[in-house]
Coordinates of C-alpha atoms in Angstrom, one line a residue:
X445 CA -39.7 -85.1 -40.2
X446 CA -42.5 -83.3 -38.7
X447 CA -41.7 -79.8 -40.5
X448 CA -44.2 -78.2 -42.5
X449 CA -41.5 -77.1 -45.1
X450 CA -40.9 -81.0 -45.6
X451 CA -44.5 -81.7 -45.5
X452 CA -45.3 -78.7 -47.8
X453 CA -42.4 -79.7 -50.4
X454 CA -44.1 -83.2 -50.3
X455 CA -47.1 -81.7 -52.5
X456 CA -44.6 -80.2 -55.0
X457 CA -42.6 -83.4 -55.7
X458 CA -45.8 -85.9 -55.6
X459 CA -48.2 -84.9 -59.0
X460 CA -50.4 -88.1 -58.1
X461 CA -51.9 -88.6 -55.4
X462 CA -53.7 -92.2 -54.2
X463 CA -55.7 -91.0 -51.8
X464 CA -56.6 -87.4 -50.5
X465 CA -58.5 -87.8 -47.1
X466 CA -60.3 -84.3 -46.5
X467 CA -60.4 -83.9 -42.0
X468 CA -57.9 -84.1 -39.4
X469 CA -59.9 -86.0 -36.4
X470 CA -59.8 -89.3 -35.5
X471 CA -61.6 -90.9 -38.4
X472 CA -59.7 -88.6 -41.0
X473 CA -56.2 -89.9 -39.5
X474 CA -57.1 -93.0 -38.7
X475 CA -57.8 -93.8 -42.7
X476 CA -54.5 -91.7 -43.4
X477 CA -52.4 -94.1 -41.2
X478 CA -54.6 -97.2 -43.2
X479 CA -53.7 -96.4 -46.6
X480 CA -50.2 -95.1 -45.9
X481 CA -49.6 -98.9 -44.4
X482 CA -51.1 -100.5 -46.9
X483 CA -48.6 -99.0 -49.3
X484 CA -51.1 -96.1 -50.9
X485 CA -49.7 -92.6 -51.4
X486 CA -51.6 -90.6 -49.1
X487 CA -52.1 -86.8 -48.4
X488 CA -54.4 -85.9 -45.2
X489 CA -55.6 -82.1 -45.3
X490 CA -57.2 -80.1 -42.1
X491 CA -58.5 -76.8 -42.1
X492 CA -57.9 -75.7 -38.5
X493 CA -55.9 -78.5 -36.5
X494 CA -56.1 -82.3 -35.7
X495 CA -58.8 -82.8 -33.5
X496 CA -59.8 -79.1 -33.3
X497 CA -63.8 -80.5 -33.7
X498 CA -65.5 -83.2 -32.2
X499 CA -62.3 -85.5 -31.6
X500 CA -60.8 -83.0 -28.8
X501 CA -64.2 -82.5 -26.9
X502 CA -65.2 -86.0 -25.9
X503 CA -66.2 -87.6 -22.4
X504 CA -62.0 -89.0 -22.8
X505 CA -63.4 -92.8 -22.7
X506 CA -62.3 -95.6 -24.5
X507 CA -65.5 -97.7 -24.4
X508 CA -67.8 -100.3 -25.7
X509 CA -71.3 -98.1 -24.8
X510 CA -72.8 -99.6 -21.9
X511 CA -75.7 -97.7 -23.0
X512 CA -75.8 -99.1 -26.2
X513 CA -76.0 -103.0 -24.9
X514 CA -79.5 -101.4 -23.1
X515 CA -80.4 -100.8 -26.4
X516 CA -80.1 -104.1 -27.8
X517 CA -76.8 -103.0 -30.0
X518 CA -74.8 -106.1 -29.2
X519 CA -73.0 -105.8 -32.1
X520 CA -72.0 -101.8 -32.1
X521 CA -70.6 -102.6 -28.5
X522 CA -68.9 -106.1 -29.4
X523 CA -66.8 -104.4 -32.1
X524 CA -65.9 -101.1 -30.1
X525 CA -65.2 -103.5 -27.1
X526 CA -62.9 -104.9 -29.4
X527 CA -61.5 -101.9 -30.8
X528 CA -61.0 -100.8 -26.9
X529 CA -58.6 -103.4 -26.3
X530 CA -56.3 -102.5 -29.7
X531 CA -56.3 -99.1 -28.4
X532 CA -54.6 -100.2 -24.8
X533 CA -52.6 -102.3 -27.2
X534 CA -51.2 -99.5 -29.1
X535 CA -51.5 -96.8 -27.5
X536 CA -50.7 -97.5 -23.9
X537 CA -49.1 -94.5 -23.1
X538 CA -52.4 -92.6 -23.8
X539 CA -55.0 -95.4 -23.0
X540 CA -55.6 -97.0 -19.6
X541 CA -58.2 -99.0 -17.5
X542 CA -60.4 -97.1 -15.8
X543 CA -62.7 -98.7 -13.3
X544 CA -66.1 -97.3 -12.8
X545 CA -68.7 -97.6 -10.0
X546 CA -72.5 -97.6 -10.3
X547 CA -73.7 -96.6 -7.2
X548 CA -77.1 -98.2 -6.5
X549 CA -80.2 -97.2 -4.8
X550 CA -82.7 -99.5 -5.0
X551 CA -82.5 -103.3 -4.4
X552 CA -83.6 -103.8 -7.8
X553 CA -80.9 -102.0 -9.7
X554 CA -77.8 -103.9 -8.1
X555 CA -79.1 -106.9 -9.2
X556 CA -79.9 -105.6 -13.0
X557 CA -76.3 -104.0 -13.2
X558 CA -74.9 -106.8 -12.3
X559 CA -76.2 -108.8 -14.7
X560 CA -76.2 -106.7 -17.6
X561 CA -72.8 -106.0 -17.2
X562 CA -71.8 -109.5 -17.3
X563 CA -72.8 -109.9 -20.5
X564 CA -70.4 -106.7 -21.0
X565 CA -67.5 -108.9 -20.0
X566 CA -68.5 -111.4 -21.8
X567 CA -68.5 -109.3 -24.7
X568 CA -65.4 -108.1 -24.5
X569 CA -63.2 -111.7 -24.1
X570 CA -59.8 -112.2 -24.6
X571 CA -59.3 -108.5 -25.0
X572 CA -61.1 -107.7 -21.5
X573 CA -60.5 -105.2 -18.8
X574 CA -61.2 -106.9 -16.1
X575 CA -64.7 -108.2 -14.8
X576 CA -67.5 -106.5 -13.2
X577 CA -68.5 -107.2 -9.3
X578 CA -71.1 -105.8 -7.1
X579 CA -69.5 -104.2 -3.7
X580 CA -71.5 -103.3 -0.6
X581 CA -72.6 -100.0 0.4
X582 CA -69.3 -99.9 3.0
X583 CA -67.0 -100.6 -0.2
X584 CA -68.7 -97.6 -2.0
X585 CA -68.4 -95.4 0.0
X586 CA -65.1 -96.2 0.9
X587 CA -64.2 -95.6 -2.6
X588 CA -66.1 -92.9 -3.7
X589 CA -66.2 -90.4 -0.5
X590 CA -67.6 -87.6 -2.0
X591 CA -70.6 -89.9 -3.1
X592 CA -74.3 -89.1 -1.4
X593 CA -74.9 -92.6 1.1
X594 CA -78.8 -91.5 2.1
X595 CA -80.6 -94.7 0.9
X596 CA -77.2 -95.9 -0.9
X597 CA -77.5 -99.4 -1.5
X598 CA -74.2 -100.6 -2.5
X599 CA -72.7 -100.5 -6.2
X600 CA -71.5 -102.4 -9.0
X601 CA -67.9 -101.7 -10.4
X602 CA -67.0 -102.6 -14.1
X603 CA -63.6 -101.6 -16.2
X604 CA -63.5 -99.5 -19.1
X605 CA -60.9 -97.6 -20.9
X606 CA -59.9 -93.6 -20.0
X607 CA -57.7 -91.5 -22.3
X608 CA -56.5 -88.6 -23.8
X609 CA -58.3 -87.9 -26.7
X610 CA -56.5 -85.0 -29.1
X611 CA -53.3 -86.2 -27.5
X612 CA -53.9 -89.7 -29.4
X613 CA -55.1 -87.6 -32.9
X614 CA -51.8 -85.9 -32.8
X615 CA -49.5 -89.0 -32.3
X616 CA -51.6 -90.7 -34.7
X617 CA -50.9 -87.8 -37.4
X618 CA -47.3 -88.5 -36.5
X619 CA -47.3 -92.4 -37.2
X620 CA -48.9 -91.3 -40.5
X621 CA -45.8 -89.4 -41.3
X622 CA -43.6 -91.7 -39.8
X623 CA -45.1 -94.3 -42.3
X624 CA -44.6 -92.6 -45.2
X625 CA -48.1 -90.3 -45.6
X626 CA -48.4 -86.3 -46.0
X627 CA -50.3 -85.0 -43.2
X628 CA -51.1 -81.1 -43.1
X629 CA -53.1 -78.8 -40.5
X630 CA -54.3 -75.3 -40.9
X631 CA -54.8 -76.1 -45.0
X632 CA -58.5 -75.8 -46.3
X633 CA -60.1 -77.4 -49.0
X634 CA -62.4 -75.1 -51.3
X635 CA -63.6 -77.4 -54.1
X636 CA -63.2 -80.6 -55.3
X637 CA -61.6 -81.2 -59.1
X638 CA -63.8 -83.7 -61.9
X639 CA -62.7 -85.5 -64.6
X640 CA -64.7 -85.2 -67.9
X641 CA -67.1 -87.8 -66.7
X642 CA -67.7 -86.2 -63.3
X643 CA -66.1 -88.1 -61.4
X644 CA -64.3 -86.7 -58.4
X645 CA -60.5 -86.8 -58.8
X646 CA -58.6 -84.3 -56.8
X647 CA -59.1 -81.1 -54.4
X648 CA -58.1 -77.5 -54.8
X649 CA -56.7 -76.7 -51.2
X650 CA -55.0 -73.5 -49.6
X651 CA -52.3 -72.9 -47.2
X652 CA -54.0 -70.5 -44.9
X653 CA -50.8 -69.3 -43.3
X654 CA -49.7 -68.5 -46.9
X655 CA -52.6 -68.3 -48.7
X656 CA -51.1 -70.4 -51.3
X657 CA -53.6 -72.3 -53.3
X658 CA -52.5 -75.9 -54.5
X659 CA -54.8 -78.4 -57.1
X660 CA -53.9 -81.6 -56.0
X661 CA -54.6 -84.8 -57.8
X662 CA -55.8 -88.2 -56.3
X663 CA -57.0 -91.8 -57.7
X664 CA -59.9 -91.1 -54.6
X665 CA -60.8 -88.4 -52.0
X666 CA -62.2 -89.1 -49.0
X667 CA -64.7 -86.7 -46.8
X668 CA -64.3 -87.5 -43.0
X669 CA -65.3 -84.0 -41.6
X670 CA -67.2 -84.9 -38.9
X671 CA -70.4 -82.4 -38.9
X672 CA -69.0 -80.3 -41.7
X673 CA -69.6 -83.0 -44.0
X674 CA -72.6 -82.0 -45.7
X675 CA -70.4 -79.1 -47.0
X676 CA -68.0 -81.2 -48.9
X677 CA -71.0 -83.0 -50.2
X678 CA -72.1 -79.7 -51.1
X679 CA -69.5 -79.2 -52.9
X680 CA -69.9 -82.1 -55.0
X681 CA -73.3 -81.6 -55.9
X682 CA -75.2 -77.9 -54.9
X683 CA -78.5 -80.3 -54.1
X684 CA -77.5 -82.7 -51.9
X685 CA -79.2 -83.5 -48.8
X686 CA -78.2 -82.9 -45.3
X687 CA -76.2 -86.6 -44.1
X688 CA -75.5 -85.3 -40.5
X689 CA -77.6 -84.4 -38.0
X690 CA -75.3 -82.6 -35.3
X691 CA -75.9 -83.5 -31.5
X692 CA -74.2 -81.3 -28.8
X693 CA -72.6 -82.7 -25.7
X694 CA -70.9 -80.3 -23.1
X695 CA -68.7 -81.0 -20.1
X696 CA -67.7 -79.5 -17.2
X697 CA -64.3 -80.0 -15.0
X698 CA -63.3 -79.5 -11.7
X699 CA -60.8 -80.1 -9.5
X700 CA -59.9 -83.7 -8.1
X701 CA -61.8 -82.8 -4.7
X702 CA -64.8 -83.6 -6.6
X703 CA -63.9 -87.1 -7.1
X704 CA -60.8 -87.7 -5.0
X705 CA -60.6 -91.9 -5.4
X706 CA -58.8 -93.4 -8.5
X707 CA -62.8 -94.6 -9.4
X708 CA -65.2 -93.2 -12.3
X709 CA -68.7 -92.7 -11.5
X710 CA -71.7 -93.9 -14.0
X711 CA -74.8 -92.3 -13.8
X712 CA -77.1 -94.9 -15.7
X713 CA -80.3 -92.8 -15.6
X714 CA -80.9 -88.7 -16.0
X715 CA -83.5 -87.4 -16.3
X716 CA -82.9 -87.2 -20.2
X717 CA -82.5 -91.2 -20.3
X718 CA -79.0 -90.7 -20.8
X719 CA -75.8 -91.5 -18.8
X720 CA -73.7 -89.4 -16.7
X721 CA -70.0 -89.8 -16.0
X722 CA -67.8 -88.2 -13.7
X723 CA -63.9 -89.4 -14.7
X724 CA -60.5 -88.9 -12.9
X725 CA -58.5 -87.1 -16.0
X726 CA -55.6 -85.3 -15.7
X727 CA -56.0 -85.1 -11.9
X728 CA -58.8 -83.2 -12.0
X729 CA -62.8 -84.3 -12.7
X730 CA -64.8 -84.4 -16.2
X731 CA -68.4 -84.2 -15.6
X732 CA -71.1 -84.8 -18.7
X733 CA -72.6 -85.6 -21.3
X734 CA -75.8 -83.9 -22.5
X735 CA -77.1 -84.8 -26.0
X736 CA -78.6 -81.3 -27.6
X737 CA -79.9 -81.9 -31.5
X738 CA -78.7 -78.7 -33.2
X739 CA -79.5 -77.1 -36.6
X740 CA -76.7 -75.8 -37.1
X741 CA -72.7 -76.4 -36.6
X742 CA -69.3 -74.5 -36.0
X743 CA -66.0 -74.6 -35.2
X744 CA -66.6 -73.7 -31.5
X745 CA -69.8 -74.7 -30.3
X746 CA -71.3 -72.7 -27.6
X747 CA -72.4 -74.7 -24.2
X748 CA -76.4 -73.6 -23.3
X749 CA -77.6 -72.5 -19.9
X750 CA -79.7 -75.3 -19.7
X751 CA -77.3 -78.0 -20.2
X752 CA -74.8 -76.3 -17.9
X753 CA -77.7 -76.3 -14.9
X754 CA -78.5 -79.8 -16.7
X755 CA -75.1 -80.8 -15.5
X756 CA -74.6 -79.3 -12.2
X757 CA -77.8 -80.9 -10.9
X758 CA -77.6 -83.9 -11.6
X759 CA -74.7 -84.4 -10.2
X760 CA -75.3 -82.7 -7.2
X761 CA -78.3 -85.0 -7.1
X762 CA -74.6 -87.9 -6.2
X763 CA -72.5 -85.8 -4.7
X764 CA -72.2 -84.6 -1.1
X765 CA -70.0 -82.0 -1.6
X766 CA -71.9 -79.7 -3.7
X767 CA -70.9 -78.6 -6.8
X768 CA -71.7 -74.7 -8.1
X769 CA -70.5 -72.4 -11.3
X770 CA -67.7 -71.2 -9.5
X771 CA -66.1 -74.6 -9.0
X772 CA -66.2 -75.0 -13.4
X773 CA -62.7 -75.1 -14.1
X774 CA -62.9 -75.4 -17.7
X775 CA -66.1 -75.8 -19.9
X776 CA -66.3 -77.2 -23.3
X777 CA -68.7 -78.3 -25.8
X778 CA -68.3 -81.0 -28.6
X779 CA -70.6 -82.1 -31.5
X780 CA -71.4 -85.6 -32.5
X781 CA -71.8 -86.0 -36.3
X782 CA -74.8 -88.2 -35.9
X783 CA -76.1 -90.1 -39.6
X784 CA -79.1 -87.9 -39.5
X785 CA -82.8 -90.0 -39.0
X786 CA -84.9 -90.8 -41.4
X787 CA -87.6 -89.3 -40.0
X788 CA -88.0 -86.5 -37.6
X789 CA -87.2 -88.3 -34.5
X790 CA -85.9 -86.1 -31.3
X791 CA -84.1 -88.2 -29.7
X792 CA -80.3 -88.8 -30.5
X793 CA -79.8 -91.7 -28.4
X794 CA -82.2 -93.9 -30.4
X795 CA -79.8 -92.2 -33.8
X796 CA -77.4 -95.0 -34.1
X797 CA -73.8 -94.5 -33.3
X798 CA -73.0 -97.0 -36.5
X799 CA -71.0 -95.5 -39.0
X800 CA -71.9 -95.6 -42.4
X801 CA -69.9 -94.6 -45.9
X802 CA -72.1 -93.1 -48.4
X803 CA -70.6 -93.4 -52.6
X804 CA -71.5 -90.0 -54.8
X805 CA -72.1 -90.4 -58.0
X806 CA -69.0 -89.1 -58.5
X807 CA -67.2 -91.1 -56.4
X808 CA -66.4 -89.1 -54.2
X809 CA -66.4 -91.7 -50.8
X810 CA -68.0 -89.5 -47.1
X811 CA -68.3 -91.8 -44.3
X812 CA -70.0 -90.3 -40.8
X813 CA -71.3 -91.2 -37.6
X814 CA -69.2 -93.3 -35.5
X815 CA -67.0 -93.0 -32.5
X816 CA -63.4 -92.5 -31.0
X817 CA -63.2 -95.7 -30.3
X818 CA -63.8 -97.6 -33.4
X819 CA -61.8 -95.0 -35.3
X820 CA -59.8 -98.2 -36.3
X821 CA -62.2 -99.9 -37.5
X822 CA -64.2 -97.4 -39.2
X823 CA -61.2 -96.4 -41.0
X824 CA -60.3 -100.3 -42.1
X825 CA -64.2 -100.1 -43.7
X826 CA -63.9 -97.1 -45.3
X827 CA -60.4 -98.4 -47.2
X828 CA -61.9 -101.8 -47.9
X829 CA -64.8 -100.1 -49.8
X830 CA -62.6 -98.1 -52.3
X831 CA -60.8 -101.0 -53.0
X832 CA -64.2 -103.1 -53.6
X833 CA -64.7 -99.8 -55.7
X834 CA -61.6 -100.6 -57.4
X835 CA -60.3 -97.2 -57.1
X836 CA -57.2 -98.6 -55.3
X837 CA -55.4 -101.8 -55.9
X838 CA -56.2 -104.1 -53.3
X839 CA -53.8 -104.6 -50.4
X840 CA -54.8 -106.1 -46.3
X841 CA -55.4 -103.7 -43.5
X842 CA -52.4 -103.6 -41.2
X843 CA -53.7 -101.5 -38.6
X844 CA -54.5 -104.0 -35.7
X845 CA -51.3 -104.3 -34.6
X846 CA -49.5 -100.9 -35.6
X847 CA -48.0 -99.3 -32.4
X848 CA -49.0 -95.6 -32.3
X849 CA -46.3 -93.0 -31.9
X850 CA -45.2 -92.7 -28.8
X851 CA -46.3 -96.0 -27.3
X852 CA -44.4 -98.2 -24.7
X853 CA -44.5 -100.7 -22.5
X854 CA -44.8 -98.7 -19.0
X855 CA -46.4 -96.1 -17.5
X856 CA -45.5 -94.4 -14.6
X857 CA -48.6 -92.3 -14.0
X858 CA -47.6 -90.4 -11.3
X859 CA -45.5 -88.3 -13.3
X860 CA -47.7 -85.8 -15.6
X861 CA -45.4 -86.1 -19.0
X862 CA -46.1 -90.4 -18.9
X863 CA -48.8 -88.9 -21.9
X864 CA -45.8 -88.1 -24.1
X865 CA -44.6 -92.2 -23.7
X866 CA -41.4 -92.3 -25.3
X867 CA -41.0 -89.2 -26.3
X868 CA -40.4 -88.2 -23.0
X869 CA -36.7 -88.3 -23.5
X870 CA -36.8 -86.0 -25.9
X871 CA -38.4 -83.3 -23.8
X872 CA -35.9 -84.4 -20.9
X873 CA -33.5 -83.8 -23.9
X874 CA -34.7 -80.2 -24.4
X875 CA -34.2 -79.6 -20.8
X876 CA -31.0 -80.4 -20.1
X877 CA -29.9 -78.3 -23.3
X878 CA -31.9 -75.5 -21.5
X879 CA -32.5 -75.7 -18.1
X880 CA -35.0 -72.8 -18.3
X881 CA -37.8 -74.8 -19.7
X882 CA -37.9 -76.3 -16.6
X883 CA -39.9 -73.9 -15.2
X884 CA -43.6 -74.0 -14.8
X885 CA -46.2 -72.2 -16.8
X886 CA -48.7 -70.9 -14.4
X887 CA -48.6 -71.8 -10.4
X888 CA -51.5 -73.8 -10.4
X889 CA -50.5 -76.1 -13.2
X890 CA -47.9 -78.9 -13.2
X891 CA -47.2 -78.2 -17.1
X892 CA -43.8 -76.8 -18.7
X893 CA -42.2 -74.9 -21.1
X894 CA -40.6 -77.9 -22.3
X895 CA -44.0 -78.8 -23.3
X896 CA -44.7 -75.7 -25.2
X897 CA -41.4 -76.0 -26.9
X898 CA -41.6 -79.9 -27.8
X899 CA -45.1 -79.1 -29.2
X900 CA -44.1 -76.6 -31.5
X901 CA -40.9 -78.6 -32.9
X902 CA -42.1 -82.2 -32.7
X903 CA -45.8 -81.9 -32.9
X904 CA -47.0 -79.6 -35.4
X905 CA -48.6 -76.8 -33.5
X906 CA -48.8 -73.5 -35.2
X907 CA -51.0 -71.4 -32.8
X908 CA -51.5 -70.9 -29.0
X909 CA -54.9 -72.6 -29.8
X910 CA -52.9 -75.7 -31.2
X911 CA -50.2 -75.6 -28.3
X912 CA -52.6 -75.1 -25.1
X913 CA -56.1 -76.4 -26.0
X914 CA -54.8 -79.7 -28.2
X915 CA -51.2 -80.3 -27.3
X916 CA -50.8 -79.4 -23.7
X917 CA -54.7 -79.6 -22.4
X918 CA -54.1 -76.2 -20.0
X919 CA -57.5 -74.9 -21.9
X920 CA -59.7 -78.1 -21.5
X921 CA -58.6 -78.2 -17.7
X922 CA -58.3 -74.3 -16.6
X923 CA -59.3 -71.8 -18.8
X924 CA -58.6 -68.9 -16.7
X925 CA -54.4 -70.1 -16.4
X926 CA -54.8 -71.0 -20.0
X927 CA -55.4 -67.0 -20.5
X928 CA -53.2 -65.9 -18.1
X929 CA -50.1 -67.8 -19.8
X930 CA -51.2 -67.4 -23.6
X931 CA -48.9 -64.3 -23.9
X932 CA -45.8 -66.4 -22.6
X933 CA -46.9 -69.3 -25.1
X934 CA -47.3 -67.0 -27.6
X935 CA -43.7 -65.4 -27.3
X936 CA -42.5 -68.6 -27.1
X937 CA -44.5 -69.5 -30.2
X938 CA -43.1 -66.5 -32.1
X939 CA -39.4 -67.0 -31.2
X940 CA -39.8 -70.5 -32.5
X941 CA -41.7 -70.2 -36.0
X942 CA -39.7 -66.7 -36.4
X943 CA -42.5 -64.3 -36.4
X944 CA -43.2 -60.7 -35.8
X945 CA -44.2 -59.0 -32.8
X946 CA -47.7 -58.3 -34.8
X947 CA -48.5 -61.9 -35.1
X948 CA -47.9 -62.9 -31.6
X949 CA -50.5 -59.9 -30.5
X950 CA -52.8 -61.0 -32.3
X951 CA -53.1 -64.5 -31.9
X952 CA -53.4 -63.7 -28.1
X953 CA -56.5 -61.7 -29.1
X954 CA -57.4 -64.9 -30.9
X955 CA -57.2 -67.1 -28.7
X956 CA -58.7 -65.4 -25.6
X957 CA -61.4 -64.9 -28.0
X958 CA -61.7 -68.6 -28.2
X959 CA -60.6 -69.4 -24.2
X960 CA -63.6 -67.0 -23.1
X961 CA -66.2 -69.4 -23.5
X962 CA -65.0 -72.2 -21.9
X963 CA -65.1 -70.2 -18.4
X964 CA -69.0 -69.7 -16.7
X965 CA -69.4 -66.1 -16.7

């Protein structure tokens, strides 16, 4: 089902198309998995991978914005506090409730927490993660023993949701096939096709493993690229203006000494106005965010010297064990496709985190901004606009209460492969055929071959990149293993897609290319 002969004879038997979606992140598949349940004929195309951009890099929560309810956005956090319950719903395997601690240090604050984050829970009703209480300063540091207790006050503890986040973009890609939809990574759109009045009605896309080149024809297409949207837009008309205004976050991980509780830390105030979160993941520690406004955009967006120093000090600033560069397991940078200001404004956080869908003139449908978390919703909006279009007959959103592939009913944590949910006995399957893949990839890492295997077979991955930065997180949470074992994945890669010793040299080179920059030199 998940082959990408079957997916690549799909485009050869189907002339018509009801919707081509143009991006493989979250919003991208979460409007695939939309119209394929609502009974449209639906093609999903992505240059590099799913989630290779912004929807592999984030801070892995599952949240209504705390930040943004500071701000006044009641509604922008009462919809994603919504949204963050559906996820637990449907994804449980990949979604869980994480509980966070504000530590305190001044009367004033555990009282203003407190009460703010009341109206949180409030916020969040029947679909809540539990409510918020203030602890003393015995109970905080009991839970958070690597926290700094000089002039600690006490803290304030309120649930959120934690998950994985490319892990969730690849399952979802597979509920989109499962449910009938054509889903393809590593295949580039270069133009879009007009009718005689202009209006947009189809792509010209290429395989770039083949370098085939396909014109593909569609009722509507649909831009969700993130911060390469303006290029699609381009596309459509040389003139148009810039829609996206990139912002850069980067984070840094380290090992679960840095955090050893099963708590999350919230920073409410940096020195930037922002927050700053240190999260249990994987059992090991993501610290960030900063918020950089960039000119410019790629692929793999480069973390500053100043946001890494950003980083390390203010956490250090909480922490009594001190953290340094040479603790950085992994670093990696992400960019948020911010709806660019009107104006010339600085500062991102006041650049709402609202999406909005913007209608060409030709038709063509781009929607931007947003976040992980409403990717539902964002993707139920974008679908009810081209049917108010009436570019698609009209048919109800069925999303709410769609499990997402691989989701069950328990989770036993302890055991790294609960990610995979139920397709856990499938890579117990591959085992016991071959009691090999047992083994473990690197010494320092609980991953296995299995993994590498199942990846490949069940989950689309075509690259090392694909396999150990999206599929089995090695890169995200040590870059220096994920180095040291890309010339096993890649042998393992090249028995499976029956390659050539040429190909699996130089993806290595390609992908310590790539896995050099998310170590601290």
């Amino acid at each position: 089902m998940f082959k990408r002969e079957t997916l690549l004879g799909q485009l050869k038997t189907i002339e018509n198309w009801d919707v081509i979606i143009i991006g493989g992140g979250a919003t991208g598949l979460g409007i695939a998995l939309d119209c394929t349940t609502r009974g449209y004929k639906t093609l999903l195309l992505e240059q590099v991978d799913f989630a290779k951009g912004t929807s592999s890099r984030s801070t892995k929560l599952v949240h209504g914005g705390v930040r943004y309810l500071a701000q006044g956005n009641i509604d922008l956090v009462r919809e994603a506090l919504y949204e963050r319950g559906l996820m637990l719903q449907n994804a449980s395997h990949l979604v869980s409730n994480q509980s966070f601690i504000i530590p305190n240090y001044r009367w004033w604050d555990n009282f203003f927490y407190t009460v703010g984050l009341k109206v949180y829970d409030f916020l969040s009703g029947k679909l809540s993660f539990g409510k918020s209480i203030r602890i003393k300063k015995s109970e905080t540091i009991s839970r958070l023993s690597t926290l700094k207790t000089d002039k600690l006050k006490g803290g304030v503890v309120y649930h959120d949701g934690q998950f994985d986040d490319s892990r969730l973009a690849v399952n979802i890609a597979q509920s989109c096939i499962e449910e009938g939809a054509t889903v393809l990574n590593h295949f580039k759109v270069k133009n879009l096709q007009k009718d005689d009045h202009g209006i947009v009605n189809g792509v010209v896309a290429t395989d770039t493993e083949t370098h085939a080149e396909y014109t593909l024809s569609a009722k509507t297409v649909i831009n969700a690229t993130g911060v390469f949207s303006d290029e699609v837009l381009q596309m459509d008309n040389k003139s148009a203006e810039n829609s996206i205004r990139p912002s850069q976050g980067i984070h840094l991980v380290f090992d679960k000494s840095f955090l050893p509780g099963n708590d999350a830390i919230m920073i409410p105030k940096t020195d930037d106005g922002r927050v700053l979160f240190l999260v249990p993941w994987h059992n090991r520690v993501v610290v960030g965010t900063t918020d950089t406004l960039l000119d410019s955009h790629s692929l793999e967006p480069k973390p500053l010297d100043k946001e890494i120093d950003f980083v390390l000090e203010t956490a250090n600033r909480y922490l009594n064990k001190k953290a340094s560069k040479a603790d950085v397991l992994s670093i990696y940078a992400g960019l948020r496709p911010l709806a660019a200001p009107k104006d010339k404004s600085e500062k991102t956080k006041e650049i709402s985190r609202s999406h909005k869908i913007i209608v060409s003139d030709s038709e063509l449908i781009t929607i931007t901004g947003g976040k992980w978390t409403t990717y539902r919703r964002m993707a139920q909006d974008t679908v009810d606009k081209v049917i108010e279009l009436k570019k698609l007959p009209s048919a109800k959103c069925k999303t709410q209460n769609i499990k997402i592939h691989g989701s069950n009913g328990t989770v036993d944590r302890d055991n790294h492969l609960y990610i995979y949910g139920t397709d856990q006995k499938g890579i117990a399957q591959l085992v016991t055929e071959n009691p090999e893949l047992e083994e473990r990839l690197h010494p320092r890492l609980e991953f296995t071959k299995a993994e590498i295997i199942w990846a490949i077979r069940h989950e689309m991955a075509r690259t090392i990149e694909d396999v150990l930065a999206r599929r089995v997180r090695i890169l995200f949470l040590d870059a220096k293993a994920a180095i040291e074992i890309a010339p096993l994945v890649g042998e393992l890669l090249r028995v499976e897609l029956n390659e050539t010793d040429d190909w699996r040299v130089n993806q290595i080179s390609d992908f310590v290319q790539i896995a050099d920059q998310y170590i601290i030199k």
